[in-house]
Amino acid sequence: MAQIIALSRFLHLQHPLRVSLASLCSRSMSSLDTRARAVFSAAVEGVQPDIVVHMSLERHGDKLLVGGQSFTLTNNLYLVGFGKAVLGMAAEVERIVGDHLIKGVISVPHGIQKTLHNHGKENMLLENNSRITVMEGAKNNLPDADAQKSAECIRELASGLTEKDLLLVLISGGGSALLPAPAPPMSLQEKQDVTRKLAAAGATIQELNTVRRALSLLKGGSLAQCAKPAQVVALILSDVIGDPLDLIASGPTVRSDFKPEEVWAILDRYKLSYSLPSSMNEVLSKARPHYGSQVQEQPEEVQDHVLNVVIGSNTIALECASRKAVELGLRPIILSPGVCGDVHSVARLYGLLSRFACFPEKETPPELAAEILQLGPEVGVESWDLCRTINMLVEERKEDWGVTCLLAGGEPTVQLTGKGRGGRNQELALRVGLELSSDEVKSGAVFLSGGTDGQDGPTEAAGALTDGELMKEAMSQGLDIDGFLTNNDSFTFFSQLSEGQWLLKPGLTGTNVMDVHAMLLPPSPQRDFQ
């Protein structure tokens, strides 16, 4: 069986912040604004690709230690990779074991090399004499002909290996779009149309990857099968809640127990079953070696030569953010790394938690905690985590611990109703701002939501900040919040609000472990907390 090993031992070895606060904001900020941005910056820094790779690979002469296993290097190393963070991962791998590397091919986002160079992130770029071929594609994070060509080259490299070879597979968020290999007779355009319709209908990343995996020649364990009989070691930077290996980049190195009815159930859920191309039905009806009943005939054959190691995740990012919060004099509480569900419900949860935090203990309405717990299943947060958080907020009020930094991560969803520009982080921030603005008791909270990859939807922002003055500020500038929300136009809203100073713009970060949420809660709305 494939092994899953989560590494967090590098937390005390991070190098200084490379995402400067000056690059994150330009407006004159309150103390809470500044600290919220610094906490987000620390979360991103903690999961930089070179850091997590360096801590996961240990070299002793011709021995490579990874995931508790040892592999012998005899000029037998090959490398493939796909994802937003893979370029930085590959650069660090080559620095560690490049003398044994024969050949490599990585599929990375369009324009990433130029962007990283312009941002001064030379540590994430390959040397001029690198043996790794970099292929860019998936413009706007969508599979395209360039990404498909990259996938073909990766498949070709993997298919030519022998039992003496070792294949390192680097996987990070965005890997699905960068490894498109549609199963015939389905075309790339047809497959792209299916996933686009699902995303627009509000499908989760788990559901999207389940469908992508079913329609691919490389996902769902097929890449590992192509590489057999070579030993395969996959280093994974997770961008999926719970770090399920079969869903990260659609599980190219993980045996799939795919069943066609699971895919049809997802399509039925979003009322798409009758608007799909006939080629999809043909693909789903075909038996392939790593799918369906065939899996039961050879349960271990596909995976006995594969080691999967999770080297970075949202959990690790939140731990790094928590450490930074302590440095800044904040009292951190990590709610959950698994926040999901519709942004309406997620925003409501944060609004309720803000209200709970600002009530004096004996004046807290009993129904407030009950409503918070009731929302748990809708937003992917366990009741135990909510109870723990509530209890910690109560203790902080008793002890007067100062400003609380509530941290969470995950990937909420947005159901598209308009044609505006924005992303889930900006829309969540906007909706949380409405919650904070409408509170009967003003909490003085500041909320931040940002994508760790530095990109929120098709915009140059990673997310946005907000507080209880949002509605008042928007009205003073003649901005109709409801209209922007109806059109899913949160980026335009924040761009116009105070000349865009609420936007979070770290630039392309080179990593991706979903989103980070930070809500800073002052001890009392009347007290001076800056």
XYZ file of C-alpha atoms in Angstrom:
530
model
C 0.000 0.000 0.000
C 1.092 3.539 -0.665
C 2.334 5.352 2.410
C 1.189 8.757 3.577
C 3.657 10.749 5.626
C 2.912 14.319 6.681
C 6.002 16.344 7.480
C 5.881 19.311 9.855
C 9.305 19.100 11.490
C 10.595 22.052 9.510
C 8.548 24.657 11.348
C 11.520 25.970 13.327
C 13.802 26.089 10.279
C 11.984 28.543 8.055
C 14.153 31.174 6.442
C 13.179 34.862 6.709
C 9.973 36.000 5.076
C 10.325 36.385 1.337
C 6.808 37.760 0.875
C 7.385 41.254 2.200
C 4.675 43.200 3.933
C 5.392 46.128 1.653
C 4.349 44.008 -1.313
C 1.171 42.890 0.440
C -0.363 46.277 1.044
C -0.041 49.937 0.293
C -2.686 51.661 2.366
C -2.247 53.206 5.773
C -3.236 50.283 7.954
C -4.398 49.744 11.491
C -2.398 47.447 13.713
C -4.863 44.587 13.140
C -4.695 44.986 9.352
C -0.914 44.840 9.442
C -0.821 41.817 11.690
C -3.450 39.944 9.661
C -1.346 40.390 6.521
C 1.798 39.300 8.362
C 0.055 36.152 9.591
C -1.008 35.307 6.028
C 2.523 35.941 4.772
C 3.917 33.523 7.368
C 1.424 30.844 6.328
C 2.563 31.130 2.712
C 6.234 31.169 3.685
C 5.867 27.974 5.698
C 4.863 25.941 2.652
C 7.335 27.300 0.113
C 8.282 24.458 -2.254
C 12.034 24.564 -1.666
C 11.570 24.448 2.108
C 9.246 21.437 2.132
C 11.342 19.523 -0.418
C 14.572 20.221 1.464
C 13.058 18.849 4.651
C 11.651 15.744 2.960
C 14.788 14.562 1.129
C 17.877 13.464 3.046
C 21.007 12.629 1.075
C 23.845 10.416 2.380
C 26.280 9.697 -0.436
C 24.495 7.451 -2.899
C 21.598 6.878 -0.517
C 18.420 8.956 -0.663
C 16.178 8.873 2.402
C 12.561 9.893 1.916
C 9.433 8.979 3.787
C 11.278 6.581 6.063
C 12.646 4.563 3.142
C 16.087 4.399 1.550
C 16.793 4.356 -2.194
C 20.119 3.779 -3.946
C 21.214 6.372 -6.498
C 23.230 5.007 -9.424
C 22.666 7.608 -12.152
C 19.186 6.126 -12.378
C 17.027 9.081 -11.386
C 14.246 10.534 -13.527
C 11.814 13.300 -12.634
C 8.369 14.458 -13.725
C 6.087 17.015 -12.136
C 2.954 19.077 -12.586
C 1.440 21.893 -10.548
C 1.761 25.512 -9.490
C 4.566 24.813 -7.005
C 6.461 22.226 -9.025
C 9.076 24.557 -10.525
C 10.413 25.468 -7.079
C 10.181 21.841 -5.974
C 12.161 20.661 -9.005
C 14.856 23.302 -8.476
C 15.444 22.079 -4.929
C 15.428 18.404 -5.967
C 18.093 19.125 -8.565
C 20.214 20.914 -5.976
C 20.070 17.818 -3.759
C 20.347 14.896 -6.208
C 21.075 16.521 -9.570
C 24.303 14.557 -10.042
C 22.233 11.364 -10.451
C 19.456 12.918 -12.527
C 19.238 11.658 -16.121
C 16.192 13.502 -17.394
C 13.146 15.397 -16.205
C 9.965 16.972 -17.563
C 7.701 19.284 -15.588
C 4.405 20.936 -16.544
C 3.981 24.350 -14.927
C 1.615 27.336 -15.278
C 1.902 29.634 -18.270
C 4.323 32.500 -17.635
C 5.491 31.285 -14.237
C 9.221 31.416 -15.055
C 9.066 35.053 -16.107
C 6.873 35.957 -13.145
C 9.148 34.302 -10.588
C 12.181 35.972 -12.163
C 10.478 39.367 -12.045
C 9.650 38.821 -8.369
C 13.271 37.981 -7.568
C 12.520 34.373 -6.659
C 15.603 32.894 -8.302
C 15.617 30.039 -5.774
C 12.528 28.653 -7.521
C 14.122 28.653 -10.981
C 16.247 25.952 -12.589
C 19.868 26.516 -13.546
C 20.752 27.111 -17.191
C 22.379 23.675 -17.455
C 19.424 21.859 -15.878
C 18.492 18.404 -17.167
C 14.842 19.168 -16.502
C 12.681 20.403 -19.365
C 10.155 23.035 -18.303
C 6.903 23.121 -20.277
C 4.386 25.892 -19.604
C 0.653 25.648 -20.175
C -2.824 25.803 -18.637
C -3.249 29.530 -19.167
C -5.793 30.960 -16.694
C -5.590 27.652 -14.817
C -7.467 25.808 -17.567
C -6.222 22.721 -19.461
C -5.064 23.604 -22.965
C -3.117 22.192 -25.907
C 0.212 23.164 -24.347
C -0.595 21.326 -21.118
C -1.772 18.323 -23.096
C 1.545 18.233 -24.961
C 3.354 18.339 -21.608
C 1.254 15.438 -20.361
C 2.173 13.423 -23.447
C 5.888 14.049 -22.815
C 5.508 12.996 -19.176
C 3.703 9.834 -20.180
C 6.395 9.049 -22.741
C 9.194 9.469 -20.188
C 7.453 7.310 -17.581
C 6.630 4.559 -20.081
C 10.296 4.043 -20.989
C 11.637 3.268 -17.504
C 13.007 -0.055 -16.240
C 13.152 -1.859 -12.895
C 16.570 -0.234 -12.234
C 15.183 3.295 -12.448
C 13.811 5.636 -9.785
C 11.129 8.134 -10.793
C 10.498 11.184 -8.615
C 7.025 12.599 -9.214
C 6.424 16.149 -7.964
C 2.762 17.047 -7.441
C 1.130 20.246 -6.237
C -2.080 22.195 -6.525
C -3.084 22.960 -10.097
C -1.735 19.600 -11.195
C -5.023 18.461 -12.710
C -5.131 21.322 -15.201
C -1.457 20.785 -16.080
C -1.774 17.055 -16.776
C -4.683 16.745 -19.210
C -4.724 13.423 -21.045
C -8.332 12.813 -22.122
C -9.270 9.175 -22.644
C -10.246 8.579 -26.278
C -12.562 9.324 -27.933
C -13.087 12.338 -25.671
C -11.392 15.544 -26.785
C -9.679 18.022 -24.505
C -12.366 20.598 -25.292
C -15.143 18.197 -24.352
C -13.459 17.288 -21.076
C -12.839 20.960 -20.350
C -16.494 21.801 -20.977
C -17.585 19.142 -18.486
C -15.353 20.405 -15.670
C -16.237 24.047 -16.426
C -19.957 23.308 -16.107
C -19.378 21.476 -12.845
C -17.307 24.317 -11.399
C -19.928 26.883 -12.405
C -22.610 24.784 -10.706
C -20.686 24.892 -7.426
C -19.040 21.452 -7.428
C -16.351 20.922 -4.796
C -12.713 20.314 -5.701
C -13.192 16.710 -4.591
C -16.081 16.249 -7.008
C -14.214 17.954 -9.846
C -11.188 15.721 -9.362
C -13.332 12.586 -9.190
C -14.730 13.382 -12.636
C -11.354 14.437 -14.074
C -9.773 11.222 -12.820
C -12.436 9.120 -14.524
C -11.818 10.750 -17.897
C -8.003 10.656 -17.942
C -5.251 8.373 -19.227
C -2.798 9.495 -16.527
C -4.847 10.206 -13.429
C -6.314 7.721 -10.988
C -3.054 5.744 -10.733
C -2.342 5.527 -14.453
C 0.935 7.491 -14.315
C 2.299 5.028 -11.756
C 1.176 2.178 -13.966
C 2.977 3.734 -16.953
C 6.215 3.899 -14.948
C 6.124 0.283 -13.825
C 8.426 -1.577 -13.148
C 10.437 1.479 -11.992
C 10.268 2.569 -8.357
C 8.052 5.658 -8.009
C 8.368 8.231 -5.221
C 5.801 11.035 -5.240
C 6.377 14.224 -3.232
C 3.031 15.929 -2.764
C 2.110 19.463 -1.774
C -1.570 19.039 -0.915
C -4.291 21.442 -2.024
C -7.238 19.247 -1.029
C -9.030 19.147 2.313
C -7.890 16.172 4.382
C -4.956 15.446 2.020
C -6.619 12.480 0.239
C -3.968 11.152 -2.137
C -6.478 9.915 -4.679
C -7.879 13.434 -5.153
C -4.758 15.636 -5.098
C -4.167 16.419 -8.792
C -6.636 13.559 -9.355
C -4.259 10.946 -7.918
C -1.888 10.071 -10.802
C 0.215 7.857 -8.505
C -2.635 6.403 -6.451
C -4.667 3.346 -7.435
C -8.253 4.334 -8.201
C -11.323 2.376 -7.171
C -13.352 4.257 -9.737
C -16.954 3.309 -10.401
C -18.913 4.957 -13.238
C -21.993 5.346 -11.057
C -20.055 7.662 -8.727
C -19.361 10.024 -11.604
C -22.954 9.914 -12.806
C -24.151 10.635 -9.262
C -22.065 13.832 -9.246
C -23.392 14.846 -12.645
C -26.973 14.149 -11.543
C -26.440 16.204 -8.388
C -25.745 19.266 -10.518
C -28.328 18.399 -13.195
C -25.718 17.933 -15.932
C -26.231 14.308 -16.952
C -28.269 15.137 -20.043
C -26.106 17.944 -21.385
C -22.842 16.052 -21.838
C -21.119 14.721 -24.990
C -21.720 11.127 -26.089
C -17.965 10.505 -25.906
C -18.145 10.780 -22.124
C -20.602 7.915 -21.878
C -18.315 5.856 -24.113
C -15.298 6.546 -21.876
C -17.175 5.662 -18.705
C -18.450 2.423 -20.193
C -14.939 1.204 -21.104
C -13.073 -1.084 -18.709
C -9.535 0.112 -18.099
C -6.847 -1.817 -16.139
C -6.862 0.482 -13.098
C -10.619 0.882 -12.886
C -13.727 -1.021 -11.816
C -13.723 -4.787 -11.479
C -10.219 -4.965 -12.918
C -8.906 -3.433 -9.673
C -10.217 -6.348 -7.653
C -8.263 -8.795 -9.797
C -4.928 -7.107 -9.011
C -5.422 -5.018 -5.842
C -1.740 -4.384 -5.095
C -0.101 -4.666 -8.486
C -0.433 -1.017 -9.427
C 0.851 0.391 -6.147
C 3.468 -1.959 -4.680
C 6.234 0.073 -6.362
C 4.954 3.490 -5.234
C 5.700 5.667 -2.204
C 3.495 8.746 -1.740
C 4.690 11.389 0.713
C 2.668 14.484 1.661
C 5.335 17.117 2.340
C 3.173 20.240 2.644
C -0.461 21.000 3.486
C -2.884 23.589 4.765
C -2.394 22.235 8.282
C 1.315 23.078 8.147
C 0.535 26.550 6.775
C -1.831 27.202 9.683
C 0.782 26.034 12.185
C 3.251 28.524 10.711
C 0.614 31.268 10.823
C -0.059 30.402 14.465
C 3.623 30.760 15.355
C 3.723 34.153 13.640
C 0.618 35.254 15.532
C 2.370 34.527 18.825
C 5.383 36.587 17.701
C 3.012 39.481 16.975
C 1.440 39.341 20.413
C -1.752 37.606 19.311
C -3.416 34.599 20.895
C -3.922 32.042 18.087
C -6.762 29.537 17.822
C -6.711 27.111 14.879
C -10.329 26.308 14.056
C -9.890 23.839 11.168
C -7.957 23.276 7.916
C -11.096 21.824 6.312
C -13.498 24.741 5.862
C -15.652 24.167 2.790
C -19.232 24.642 1.632
C -20.943 27.675 0.168
C -19.429 31.062 1.002
C -22.809 32.209 2.365
C -22.631 29.645 5.184
C -18.907 30.134 5.802
C -19.376 33.907 6.101
C -22.247 33.371 8.510
C -20.057 31.148 10.698
C -17.356 33.805 10.964
C -19.960 36.447 11.721
C -21.394 34.342 14.537
C -17.962 33.602 15.998
C -17.155 37.307 15.951
C -20.354 38.105 17.823
C -19.711 35.340 20.351
C -16.210 36.620 21.034
C -17.329 40.154 21.866
C -20.175 39.343 24.251
C -19.423 39.429 27.988
C -19.641 35.831 29.237
C -22.816 36.245 31.298
C -24.561 38.180 28.514
C -23.925 35.726 25.677
C -27.255 34.619 24.144
C -27.515 30.816 24.596
C -28.818 30.393 21.070
C -25.605 31.873 19.629
C -23.424 28.842 20.432
C -26.215 26.533 19.263
C -26.352 28.264 15.870
C -22.567 28.034 15.527
C -22.656 24.288 16.175
C -25.561 23.833 13.794
C -23.545 25.387 10.969
C -20.659 22.925 11.414
C -21.810 20.228 8.958
C -22.519 22.848 6.284
C -18.981 24.246 6.395
C -16.958 21.072 6.977
C -15.982 21.848 10.572
C -16.338 19.100 13.167
C -18.483 19.768 16.239
C -15.474 18.968 18.423
C -13.456 21.728 16.747
C -16.275 24.218 17.148
C -16.760 23.312 20.827
C -13.019 23.605 21.431
C -12.953 27.014 19.736
C -15.959 28.281 21.682
C -14.417 27.132 24.967
C -11.122 28.852 24.134
C -12.945 32.088 23.311
C -14.691 31.891 26.690
C -11.369 31.344 28.468
C -9.791 34.261 26.648
C -12.575 36.553 27.800
C -12.074 35.401 31.381
C -8.310 35.822 31.329
C -8.240 38.976 29.175
C -5.578 37.521 26.877
C -5.758 40.365 24.396
C -6.321 40.063 20.649
C -7.337 36.610 19.441
C -6.235 35.372 16.012
C -8.744 32.811 14.764
C -7.160 30.761 11.970
C -8.712 28.369 9.489
C -8.119 27.050 6.000
C -9.807 25.121 3.257
C -11.640 25.850 0.050
C -15.207 27.222 0.135
C -17.257 27.262 -3.050
C -19.109 29.980 -4.939
C -22.158 29.353 -7.072
C -21.869 31.583 -10.123
C -24.875 33.765 -10.872
C -23.143 36.562 -12.751
C -20.275 37.320 -15.108
C -18.106 39.576 -12.947
C -14.483 39.133 -11.886
C -13.572 37.701 -8.556
C -12.772 34.559 -6.607
C -13.937 32.681 -3.547
C -11.571 34.544 -1.201
C -12.681 38.005 -2.268
C -16.348 37.035 -2.214
C -15.948 35.451 1.224
C -14.252 38.587 2.542
C -17.046 40.715 1.131
C -19.743 38.565 2.734
C -17.911 38.433 6.067
C -17.670 42.227 5.908
C -21.450 42.385 5.636
C -21.760 40.083 8.651
C -19.420 42.259 10.692
C -21.166 45.443 9.555
C -24.601 44.166 10.551
C -23.667 42.846 13.998
C -25.812 44.222 16.777
C -22.669 44.395 18.892
C -19.686 45.669 16.894
C -16.741 43.356 17.513
C -14.019 45.472 15.918
C -12.831 42.324 14.111
C -10.661 42.289 11.009
C -11.052 39.373 8.587
C -8.673 38.191 5.857
C -9.145 35.477 3.263
C -6.355 34.664 0.813
C -5.297 31.939 -1.593
C -1.832 30.630 -0.776
C -0.982 30.537 -4.490
C -1.437 34.306 -4.720
C -4.284 34.000 -7.216
C -7.991 34.234 -6.464
C -9.945 33.408 -9.569
C -8.903 35.174 -12.791
C -7.565 38.208 -10.924
C -4.204 39.542 -9.735
C -5.344 39.441 -6.119
C -5.012 36.550 -3.664
C -7.982 37.732 -1.639
C -9.036 40.661 0.511
C -9.400 42.072 4.023
C -12.543 43.482 5.569
C -13.990 44.766 8.825
C -17.178 46.120 10.357
C -16.841 49.458 8.555
C -17.225 47.858 5.120
C -20.883 48.725 4.558
C -20.460 52.305 5.755
C -17.391 52.816 3.589
C -19.066 51.297 0.519
C -22.157 53.494 0.928
C -20.027 56.617 1.263
C -18.421 55.790 -2.085
C -21.690 54.924 -3.833
C -20.963 51.202 -4.190
C -23.905 48.790 -4.277
C -22.651 45.696 -2.457
C -25.666 43.546 -3.366
C -25.215 44.312 -7.036
C -21.561 43.291 -6.987
C -22.384 40.047 -5.161
C -25.181 39.145 -7.587
C -22.750 39.554 -10.470
C -19.944 37.676 -8.657
C -17.894 40.833 -9.127
C -16.022 41.019 -5.820
C -12.702 41.985 -7.434
C -14.245 45.030 -9.108
C -15.860 45.991 -5.800
C -12.629 45.813 -3.809
C -10.712 47.512 -6.629
C -13.063 50.489 -6.409
C -13.389 50.533 -2.624
C -10.811 52.990 -1.282
C -8.761 52.604 -4.466
C -8.149 48.904 -3.953
C -6.399 49.220 -0.602
C -8.346 46.334 0.936
C -7.079 43.862 -1.675
C -4.421 41.286 -0.805
C -1.779 41.239 -3.554
C 1.306 39.159 -2.683
C 1.889 38.229 -6.313
C 2.482 34.673 -7.492
C 3.778 32.803 -4.441
C 5.050 29.619 -6.091
C 3.097 27.365 -3.737
C -0.500 26.202 -3.253
C -2.170 24.624 -0.214
C -5.684 26.057 -0.599
C -6.826 29.159 1.301
C -5.991 30.729 4.653
C -8.548 32.632 6.746
C -7.511 34.863 9.633
C -9.956 36.771 11.841
C -8.435 39.041 14.472
C -10.780 39.574 17.395
C -10.044 42.396 19.856
C -10.960 41.738 23.497
C -13.694 44.354 23.581
C -15.257 46.738 21.059
C -14.816 49.568 23.539
C -11.153 48.918 24.398
C -8.215 50.445 22.535
C -6.505 47.369 21.018
C -4.114 48.926 18.500
